[in-house]
PDB file of C-alpha atoms in Angstrom:
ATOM      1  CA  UNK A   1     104.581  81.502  53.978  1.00  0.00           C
ATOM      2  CA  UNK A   2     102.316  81.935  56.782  1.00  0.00           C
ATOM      3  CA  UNK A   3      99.695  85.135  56.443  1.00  0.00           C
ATOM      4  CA  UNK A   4      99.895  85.263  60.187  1.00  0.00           C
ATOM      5  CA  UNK A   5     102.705  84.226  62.657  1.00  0.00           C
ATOM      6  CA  UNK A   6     101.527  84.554  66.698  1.00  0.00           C
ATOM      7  CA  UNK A   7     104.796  84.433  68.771  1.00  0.00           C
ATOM      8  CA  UNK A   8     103.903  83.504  71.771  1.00  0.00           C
ATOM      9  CA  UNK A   9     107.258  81.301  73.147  1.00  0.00           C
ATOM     10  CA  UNK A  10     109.322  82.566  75.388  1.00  0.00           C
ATOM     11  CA  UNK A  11     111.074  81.851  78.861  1.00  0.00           C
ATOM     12  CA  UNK A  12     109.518  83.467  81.878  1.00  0.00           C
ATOM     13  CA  UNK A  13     111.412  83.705  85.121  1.00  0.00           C
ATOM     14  CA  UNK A  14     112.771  86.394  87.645  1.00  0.00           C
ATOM     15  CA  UNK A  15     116.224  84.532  88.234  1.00  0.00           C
ATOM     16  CA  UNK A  16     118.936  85.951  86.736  1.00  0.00           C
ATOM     17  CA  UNK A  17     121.938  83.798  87.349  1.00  0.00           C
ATOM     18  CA  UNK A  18     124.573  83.308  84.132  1.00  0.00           C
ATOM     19  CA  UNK A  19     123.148  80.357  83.255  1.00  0.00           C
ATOM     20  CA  UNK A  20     119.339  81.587  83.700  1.00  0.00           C
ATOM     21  CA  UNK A  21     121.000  84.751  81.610  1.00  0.00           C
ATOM     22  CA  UNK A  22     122.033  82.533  78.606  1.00  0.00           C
ATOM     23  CA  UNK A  23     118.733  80.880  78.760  1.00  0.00           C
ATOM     24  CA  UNK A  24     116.504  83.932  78.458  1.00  0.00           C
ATOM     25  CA  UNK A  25     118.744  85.650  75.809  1.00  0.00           C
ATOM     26  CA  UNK A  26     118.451  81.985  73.581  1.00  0.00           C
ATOM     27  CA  UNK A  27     115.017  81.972  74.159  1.00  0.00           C
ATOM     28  CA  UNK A  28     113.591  85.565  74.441  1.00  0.00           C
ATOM     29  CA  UNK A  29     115.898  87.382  71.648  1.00  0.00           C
ATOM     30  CA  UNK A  30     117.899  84.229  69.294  1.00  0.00           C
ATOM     31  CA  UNK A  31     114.705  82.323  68.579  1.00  0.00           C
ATOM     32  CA  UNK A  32     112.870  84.856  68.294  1.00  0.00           C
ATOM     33  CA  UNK A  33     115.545  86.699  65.738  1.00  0.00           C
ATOM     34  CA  UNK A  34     115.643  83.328  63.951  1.00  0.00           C
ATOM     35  CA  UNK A  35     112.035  83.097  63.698  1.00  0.00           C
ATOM     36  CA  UNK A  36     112.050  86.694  61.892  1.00  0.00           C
ATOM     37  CA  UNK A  37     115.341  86.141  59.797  1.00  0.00           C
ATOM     38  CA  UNK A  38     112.663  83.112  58.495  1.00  0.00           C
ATOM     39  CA  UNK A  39     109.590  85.381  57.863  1.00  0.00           C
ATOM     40  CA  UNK A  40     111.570  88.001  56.382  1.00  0.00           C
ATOM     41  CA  UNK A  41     112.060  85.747  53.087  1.00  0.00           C
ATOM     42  CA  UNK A  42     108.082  85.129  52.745  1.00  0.00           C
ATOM     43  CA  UNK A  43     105.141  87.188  52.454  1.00  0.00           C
ATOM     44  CA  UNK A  44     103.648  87.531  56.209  1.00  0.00           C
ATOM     45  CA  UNK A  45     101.256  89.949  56.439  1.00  0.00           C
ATOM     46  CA  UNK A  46     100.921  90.168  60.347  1.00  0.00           C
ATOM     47  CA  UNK A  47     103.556  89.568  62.848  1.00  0.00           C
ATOM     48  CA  UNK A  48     102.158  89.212  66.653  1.00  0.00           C
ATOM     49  CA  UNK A  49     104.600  89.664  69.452  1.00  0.00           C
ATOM     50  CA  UNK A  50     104.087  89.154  73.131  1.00  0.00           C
ATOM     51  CA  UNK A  51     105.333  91.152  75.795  1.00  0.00           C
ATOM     52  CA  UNK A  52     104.337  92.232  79.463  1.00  0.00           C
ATOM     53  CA  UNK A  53     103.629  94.912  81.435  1.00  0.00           C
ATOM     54  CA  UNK A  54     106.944  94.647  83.605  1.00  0.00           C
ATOM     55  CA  UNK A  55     109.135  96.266  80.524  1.00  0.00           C
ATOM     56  CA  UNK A  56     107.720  99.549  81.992  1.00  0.00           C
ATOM     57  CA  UNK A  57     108.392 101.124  85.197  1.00  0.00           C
ATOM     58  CA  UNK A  58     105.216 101.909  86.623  1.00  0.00           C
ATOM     59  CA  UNK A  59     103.008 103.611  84.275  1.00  0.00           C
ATOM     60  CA  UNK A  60     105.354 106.319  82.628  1.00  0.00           C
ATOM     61  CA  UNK A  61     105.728 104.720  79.432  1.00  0.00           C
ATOM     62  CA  UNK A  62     109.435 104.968  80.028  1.00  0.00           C
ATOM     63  CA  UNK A  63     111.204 101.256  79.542  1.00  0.00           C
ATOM     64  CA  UNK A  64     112.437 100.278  82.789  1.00  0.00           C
ATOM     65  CA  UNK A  65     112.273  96.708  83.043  1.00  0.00           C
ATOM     66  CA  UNK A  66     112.029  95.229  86.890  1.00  0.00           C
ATOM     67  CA  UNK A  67     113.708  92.059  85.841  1.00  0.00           C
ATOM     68  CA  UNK A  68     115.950  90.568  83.132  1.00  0.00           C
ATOM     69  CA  UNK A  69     113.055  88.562  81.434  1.00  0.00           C
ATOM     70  CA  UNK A  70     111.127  91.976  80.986  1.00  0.00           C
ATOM     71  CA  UNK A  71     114.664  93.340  79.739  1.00  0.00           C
ATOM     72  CA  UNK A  72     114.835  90.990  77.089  1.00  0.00           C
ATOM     73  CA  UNK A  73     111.265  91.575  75.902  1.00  0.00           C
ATOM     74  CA  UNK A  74     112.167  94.924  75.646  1.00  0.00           C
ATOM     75  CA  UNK A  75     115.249  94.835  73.763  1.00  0.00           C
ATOM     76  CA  UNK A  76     113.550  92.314  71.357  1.00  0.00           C
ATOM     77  CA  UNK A  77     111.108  95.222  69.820  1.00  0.00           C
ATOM     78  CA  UNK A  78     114.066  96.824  68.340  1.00  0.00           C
ATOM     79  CA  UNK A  79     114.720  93.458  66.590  1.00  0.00           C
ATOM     80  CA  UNK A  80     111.151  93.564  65.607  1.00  0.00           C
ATOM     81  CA  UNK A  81     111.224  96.912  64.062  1.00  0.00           C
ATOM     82  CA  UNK A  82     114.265  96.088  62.330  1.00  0.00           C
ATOM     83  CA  UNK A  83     112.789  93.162  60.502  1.00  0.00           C
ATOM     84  CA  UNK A  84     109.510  95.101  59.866  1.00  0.00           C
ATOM     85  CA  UNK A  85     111.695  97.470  57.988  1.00  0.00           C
ATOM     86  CA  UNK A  86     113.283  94.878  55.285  1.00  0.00           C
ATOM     87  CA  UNK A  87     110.132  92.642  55.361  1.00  0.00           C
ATOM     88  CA  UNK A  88     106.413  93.773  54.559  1.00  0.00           C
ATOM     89  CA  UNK A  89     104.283  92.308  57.633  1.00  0.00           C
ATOM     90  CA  UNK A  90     101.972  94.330  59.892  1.00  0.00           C
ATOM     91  CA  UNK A  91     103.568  94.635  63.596  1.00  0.00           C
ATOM     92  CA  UNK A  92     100.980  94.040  66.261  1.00  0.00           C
ATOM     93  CA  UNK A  93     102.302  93.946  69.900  1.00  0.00           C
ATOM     94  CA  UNK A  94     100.395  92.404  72.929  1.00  0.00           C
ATOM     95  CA  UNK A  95     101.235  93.492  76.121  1.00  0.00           C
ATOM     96  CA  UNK A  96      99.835  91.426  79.103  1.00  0.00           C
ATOM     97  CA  UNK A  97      99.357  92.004  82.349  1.00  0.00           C
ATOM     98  CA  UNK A  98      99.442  89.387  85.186  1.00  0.00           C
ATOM     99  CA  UNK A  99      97.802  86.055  84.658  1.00  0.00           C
ATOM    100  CA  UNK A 100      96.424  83.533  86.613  1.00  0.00           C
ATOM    101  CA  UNK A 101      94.359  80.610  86.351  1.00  0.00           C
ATOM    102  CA  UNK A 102      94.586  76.904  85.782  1.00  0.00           C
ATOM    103  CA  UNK A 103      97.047  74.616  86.645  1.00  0.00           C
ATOM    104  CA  UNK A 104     100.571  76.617  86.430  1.00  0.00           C
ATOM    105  CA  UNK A 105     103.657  74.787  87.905  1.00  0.00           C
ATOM    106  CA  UNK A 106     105.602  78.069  87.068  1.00  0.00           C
ATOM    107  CA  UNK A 107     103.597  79.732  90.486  1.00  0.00           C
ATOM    108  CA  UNK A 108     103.012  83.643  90.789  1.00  0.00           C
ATOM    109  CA  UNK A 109     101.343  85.738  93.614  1.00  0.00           C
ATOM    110  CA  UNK A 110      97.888  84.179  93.632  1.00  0.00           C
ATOM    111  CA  UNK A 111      99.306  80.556  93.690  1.00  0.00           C
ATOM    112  CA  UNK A 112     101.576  81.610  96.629  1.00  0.00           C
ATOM    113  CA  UNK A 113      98.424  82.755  97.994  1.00  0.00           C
ATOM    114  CA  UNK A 114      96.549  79.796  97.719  1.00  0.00           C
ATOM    115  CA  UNK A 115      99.376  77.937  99.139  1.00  0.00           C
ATOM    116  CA  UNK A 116      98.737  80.220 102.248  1.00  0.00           C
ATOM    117  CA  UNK A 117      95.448  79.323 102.724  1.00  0.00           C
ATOM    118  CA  UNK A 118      95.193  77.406 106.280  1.00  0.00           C
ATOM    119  CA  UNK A 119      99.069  77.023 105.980  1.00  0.00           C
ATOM    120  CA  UNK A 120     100.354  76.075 109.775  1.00  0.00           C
ATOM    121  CA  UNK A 121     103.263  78.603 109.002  1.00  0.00           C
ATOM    122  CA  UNK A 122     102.860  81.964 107.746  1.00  0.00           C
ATOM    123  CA  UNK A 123     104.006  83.280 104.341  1.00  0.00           C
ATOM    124  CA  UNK A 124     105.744  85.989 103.552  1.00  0.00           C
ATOM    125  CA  UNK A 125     104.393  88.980 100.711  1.00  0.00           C
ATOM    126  CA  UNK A 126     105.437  92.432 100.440  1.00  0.00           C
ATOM    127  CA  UNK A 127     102.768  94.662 102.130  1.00  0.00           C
ATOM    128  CA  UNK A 128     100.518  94.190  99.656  1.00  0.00           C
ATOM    129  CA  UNK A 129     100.074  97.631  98.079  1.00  0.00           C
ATOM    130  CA  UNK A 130     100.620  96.790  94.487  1.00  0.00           C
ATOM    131  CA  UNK A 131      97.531  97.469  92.530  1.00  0.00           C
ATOM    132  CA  UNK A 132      97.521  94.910  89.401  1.00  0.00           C
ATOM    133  CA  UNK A 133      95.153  94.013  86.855  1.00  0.00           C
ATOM    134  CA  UNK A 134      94.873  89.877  87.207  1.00  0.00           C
ATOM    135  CA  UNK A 135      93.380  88.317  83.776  1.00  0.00           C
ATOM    136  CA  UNK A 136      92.213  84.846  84.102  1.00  0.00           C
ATOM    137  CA  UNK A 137      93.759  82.622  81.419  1.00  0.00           C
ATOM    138  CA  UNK A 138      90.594  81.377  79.426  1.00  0.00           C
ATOM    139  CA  UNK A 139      90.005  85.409  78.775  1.00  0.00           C
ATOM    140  CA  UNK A 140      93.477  85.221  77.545  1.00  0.00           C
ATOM    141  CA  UNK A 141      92.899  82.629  75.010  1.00  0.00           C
ATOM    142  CA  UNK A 142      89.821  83.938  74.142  1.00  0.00           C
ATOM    143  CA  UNK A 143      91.536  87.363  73.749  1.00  0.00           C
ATOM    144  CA  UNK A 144      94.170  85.944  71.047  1.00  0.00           C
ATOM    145  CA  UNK A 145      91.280  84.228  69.617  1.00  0.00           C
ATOM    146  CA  UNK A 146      88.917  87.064  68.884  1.00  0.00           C
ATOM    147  CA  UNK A 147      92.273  88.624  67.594  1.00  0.00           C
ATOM    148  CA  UNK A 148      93.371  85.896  65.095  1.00  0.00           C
ATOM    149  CA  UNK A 149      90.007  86.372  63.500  1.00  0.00           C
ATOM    150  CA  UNK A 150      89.543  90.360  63.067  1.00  0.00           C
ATOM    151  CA  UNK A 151      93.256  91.143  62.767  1.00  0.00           C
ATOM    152  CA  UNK A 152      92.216  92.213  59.466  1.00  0.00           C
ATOM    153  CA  UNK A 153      90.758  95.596  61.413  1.00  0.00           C
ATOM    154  CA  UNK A 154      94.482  96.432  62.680  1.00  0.00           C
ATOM    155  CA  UNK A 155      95.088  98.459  60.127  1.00  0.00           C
ATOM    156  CA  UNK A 156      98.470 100.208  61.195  1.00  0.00           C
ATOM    157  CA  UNK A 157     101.939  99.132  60.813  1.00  0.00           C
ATOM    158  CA  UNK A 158     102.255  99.057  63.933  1.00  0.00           C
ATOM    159  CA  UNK A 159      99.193  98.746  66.709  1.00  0.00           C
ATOM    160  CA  UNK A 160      99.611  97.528  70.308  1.00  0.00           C
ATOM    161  CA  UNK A 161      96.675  96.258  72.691  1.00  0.00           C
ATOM    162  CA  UNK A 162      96.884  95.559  76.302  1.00  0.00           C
ATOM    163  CA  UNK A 163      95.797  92.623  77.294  1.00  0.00           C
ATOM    164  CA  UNK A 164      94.147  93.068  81.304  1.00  0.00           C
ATOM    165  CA  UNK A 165      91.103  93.373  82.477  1.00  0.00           C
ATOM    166  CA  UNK A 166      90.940  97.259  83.293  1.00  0.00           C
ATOM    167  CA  UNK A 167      90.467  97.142  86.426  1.00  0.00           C
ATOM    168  CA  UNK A 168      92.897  96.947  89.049  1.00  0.00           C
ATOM    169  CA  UNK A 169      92.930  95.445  92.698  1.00  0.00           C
ATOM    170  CA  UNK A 170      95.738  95.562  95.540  1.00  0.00           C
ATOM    171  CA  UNK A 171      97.216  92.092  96.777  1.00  0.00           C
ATOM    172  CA  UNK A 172      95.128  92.806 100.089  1.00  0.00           C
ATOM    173  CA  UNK A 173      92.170  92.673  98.235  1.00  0.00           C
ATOM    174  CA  UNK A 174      92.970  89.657  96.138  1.00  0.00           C
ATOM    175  CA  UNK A 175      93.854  87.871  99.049  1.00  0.00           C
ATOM    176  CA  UNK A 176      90.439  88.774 100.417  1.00  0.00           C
ATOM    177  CA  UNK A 177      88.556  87.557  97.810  1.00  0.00           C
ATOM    178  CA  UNK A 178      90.344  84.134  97.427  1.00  0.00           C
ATOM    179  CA  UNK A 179      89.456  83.874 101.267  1.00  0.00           C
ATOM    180  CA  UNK A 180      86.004  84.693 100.643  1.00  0.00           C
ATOM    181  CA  UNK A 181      85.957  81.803  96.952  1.00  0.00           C
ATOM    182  CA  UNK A 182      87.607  79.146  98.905  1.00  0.00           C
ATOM    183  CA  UNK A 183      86.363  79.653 102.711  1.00  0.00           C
ATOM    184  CA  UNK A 184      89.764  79.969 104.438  1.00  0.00           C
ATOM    185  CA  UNK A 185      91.899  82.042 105.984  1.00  0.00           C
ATOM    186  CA  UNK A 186      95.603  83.127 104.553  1.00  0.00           C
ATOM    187  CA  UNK A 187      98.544  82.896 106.682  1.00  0.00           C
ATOM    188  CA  UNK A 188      99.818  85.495 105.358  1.00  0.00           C
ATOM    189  CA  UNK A 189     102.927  87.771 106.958  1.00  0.00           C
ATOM    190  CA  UNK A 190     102.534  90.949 104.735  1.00  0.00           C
ATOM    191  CA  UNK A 191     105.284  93.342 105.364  1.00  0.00           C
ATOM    192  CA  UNK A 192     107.551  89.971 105.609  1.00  0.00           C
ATOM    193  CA  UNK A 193     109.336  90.033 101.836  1.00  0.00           C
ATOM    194  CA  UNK A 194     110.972  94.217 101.021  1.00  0.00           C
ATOM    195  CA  UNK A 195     109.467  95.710  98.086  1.00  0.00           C
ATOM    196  CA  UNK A 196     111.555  95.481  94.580  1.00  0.00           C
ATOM    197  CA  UNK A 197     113.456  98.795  93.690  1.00  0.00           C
ATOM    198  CA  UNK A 198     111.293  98.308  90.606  1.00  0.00           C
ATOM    199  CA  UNK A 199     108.265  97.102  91.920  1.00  0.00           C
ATOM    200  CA  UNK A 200     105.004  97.811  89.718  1.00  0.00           C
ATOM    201  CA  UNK A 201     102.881  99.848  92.488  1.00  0.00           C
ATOM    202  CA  UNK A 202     100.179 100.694  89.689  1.00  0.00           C
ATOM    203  CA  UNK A 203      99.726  98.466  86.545  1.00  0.00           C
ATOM    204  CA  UNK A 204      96.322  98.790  85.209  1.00  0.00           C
ATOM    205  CA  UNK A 205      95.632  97.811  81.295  1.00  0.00           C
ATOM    206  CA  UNK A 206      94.086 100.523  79.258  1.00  0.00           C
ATOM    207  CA  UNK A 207      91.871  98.375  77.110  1.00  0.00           C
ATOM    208  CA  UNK A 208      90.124 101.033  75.249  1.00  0.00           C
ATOM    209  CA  UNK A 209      91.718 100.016  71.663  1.00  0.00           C
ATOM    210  CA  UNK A 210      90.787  96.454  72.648  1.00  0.00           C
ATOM    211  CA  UNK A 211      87.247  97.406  72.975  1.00  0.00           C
ATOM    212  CA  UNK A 212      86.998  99.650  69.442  1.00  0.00           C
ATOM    213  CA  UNK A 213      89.356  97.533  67.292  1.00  0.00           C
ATOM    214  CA  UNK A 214      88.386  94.363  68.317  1.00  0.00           C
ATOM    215  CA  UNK A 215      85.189  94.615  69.951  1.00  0.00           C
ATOM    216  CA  UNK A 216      86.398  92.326  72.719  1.00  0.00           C
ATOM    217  CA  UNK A 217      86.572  92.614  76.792  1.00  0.00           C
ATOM    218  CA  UNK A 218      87.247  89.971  79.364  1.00  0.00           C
ATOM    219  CA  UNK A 219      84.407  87.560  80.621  1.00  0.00           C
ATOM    220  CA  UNK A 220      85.754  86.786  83.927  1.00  0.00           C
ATOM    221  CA  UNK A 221      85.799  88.553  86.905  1.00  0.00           C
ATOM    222  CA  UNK A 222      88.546  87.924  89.570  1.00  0.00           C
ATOM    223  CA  UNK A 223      85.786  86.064  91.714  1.00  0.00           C
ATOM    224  CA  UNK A 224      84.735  84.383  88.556  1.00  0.00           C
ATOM    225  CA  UNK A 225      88.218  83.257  87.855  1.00  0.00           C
ATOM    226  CA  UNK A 226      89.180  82.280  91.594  1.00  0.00           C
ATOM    227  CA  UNK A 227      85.848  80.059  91.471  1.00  0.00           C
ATOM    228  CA  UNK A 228      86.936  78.389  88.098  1.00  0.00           C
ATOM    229  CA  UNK A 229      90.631  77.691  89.907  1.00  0.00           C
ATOM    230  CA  UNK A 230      88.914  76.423  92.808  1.00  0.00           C
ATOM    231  CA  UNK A 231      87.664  73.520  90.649  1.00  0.00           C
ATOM    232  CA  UNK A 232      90.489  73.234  88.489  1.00  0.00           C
ATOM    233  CA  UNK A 233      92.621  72.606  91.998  1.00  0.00           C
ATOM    234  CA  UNK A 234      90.350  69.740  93.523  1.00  0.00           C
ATOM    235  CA  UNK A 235      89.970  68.047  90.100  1.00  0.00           C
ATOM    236  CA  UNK A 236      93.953  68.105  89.615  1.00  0.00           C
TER     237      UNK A 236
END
């Protein structure tokens, strides 16, 4: 009868073959169903869910996931709700916004990037346009930290935080500033990979609840965080 219950697995990828389907659905909505069918027999009183900025096109607010992971992030809040109904736990829902940092075999755009630096044959990105709001990983832990231990101030049923940085910068400019942390130059041949139908073009987290609930903001800039990478890479 845990008080608090942080669900943080899940299955992140972009593929969406049938067996990649079956995986995401058994990880991202059965487990995750089990895991509440569980709690809904004890007295939890806070419930933490993960999900990402991707379940929204843009920054409408409308649901509009851009892949099938995001999808079933998406479709597992109604499960949520459901439970919260029949069970008495507090609902709070993080929504985070691109990570990086550390050593991640499961690579996204700044790895890629990395990978481009010197490379002898050029990469392909998308032009580069996207404005995103990058959040080192130690911020991230320290985020779900500083939450575990004042969760007693989210007060509502239901409260959601998003978990970024607040500020945003294009791909150009991230691939300037890894240039600049790690002294090389990115083969990099933007324009080379189309843009997604669904593409993000503008995801910047509003962190003001973050700030007045929990008192809490990231430590790390993105230069910061490219520095601590830096070491992380010639160590590994």
């Amino acid at each position: 009868s845990p008080s608090i219950t942080l669900h943080m697995a899940t299955l992140f990828t972009t593929k969406h073959d049938r067996e990649t389907a079956s995986n995401i659905i058994d990880s991202n909505i059965t487990f995750g169903t089990n895991i509440l069918e569980a709690l809904s027999k004890t007295n939890c009183d806070y419930f933490v869910n993960i999900g990402t900025f991707t379940e929204s096109f843009q920054e409408t607010g409308e649901y509009k996931p851009n892949n099938l992971y995001s999808a079933s992030k998406t479709a597992f809040r109604s499960i949520v709700q459901y439970y919260q109904s029949i069970s008495s736990f507090k609902w709070v829902n993080v929504v985070l916004y691109s990570p990086y940092g550390r050593i991640n075999e499961n690579k996204k755009v700044i790895d890629h990037m990395i990978n481009a630096l010197d490379s002898s044959n050029s990469i392909n990105f998308s032009l580069g346009e996207q404005i995103l709001d990058f959040i080192h990983v130690d911020d991230i832990a320290d985020f779900f930290y500083n939450l575990l231990i004042k969760i007693y101030k989210c007060k509502d049923d239901y409260i959601q935080f998003h978990l970024g940085t607040g500020v945003g910068y294009s791909l150009r400019d991230v691939a300037k500033t890894i240039e600049s942390v790690f002294s090389k130059k990115l083969n990099a041949k933007w324009g080379g990979l189309p843009y997604n139908e669904f593409e993000p073009m503008h995801a910047v987290a509003p962190i003001s609840k973050n700030l007045k609930i929990l008192n809490w903001k990231p430590k790390l800039t993105l230069e910061k965080g490219l520095i601590i990478l830096k070491k992380d890479l010639k160590s590994s």
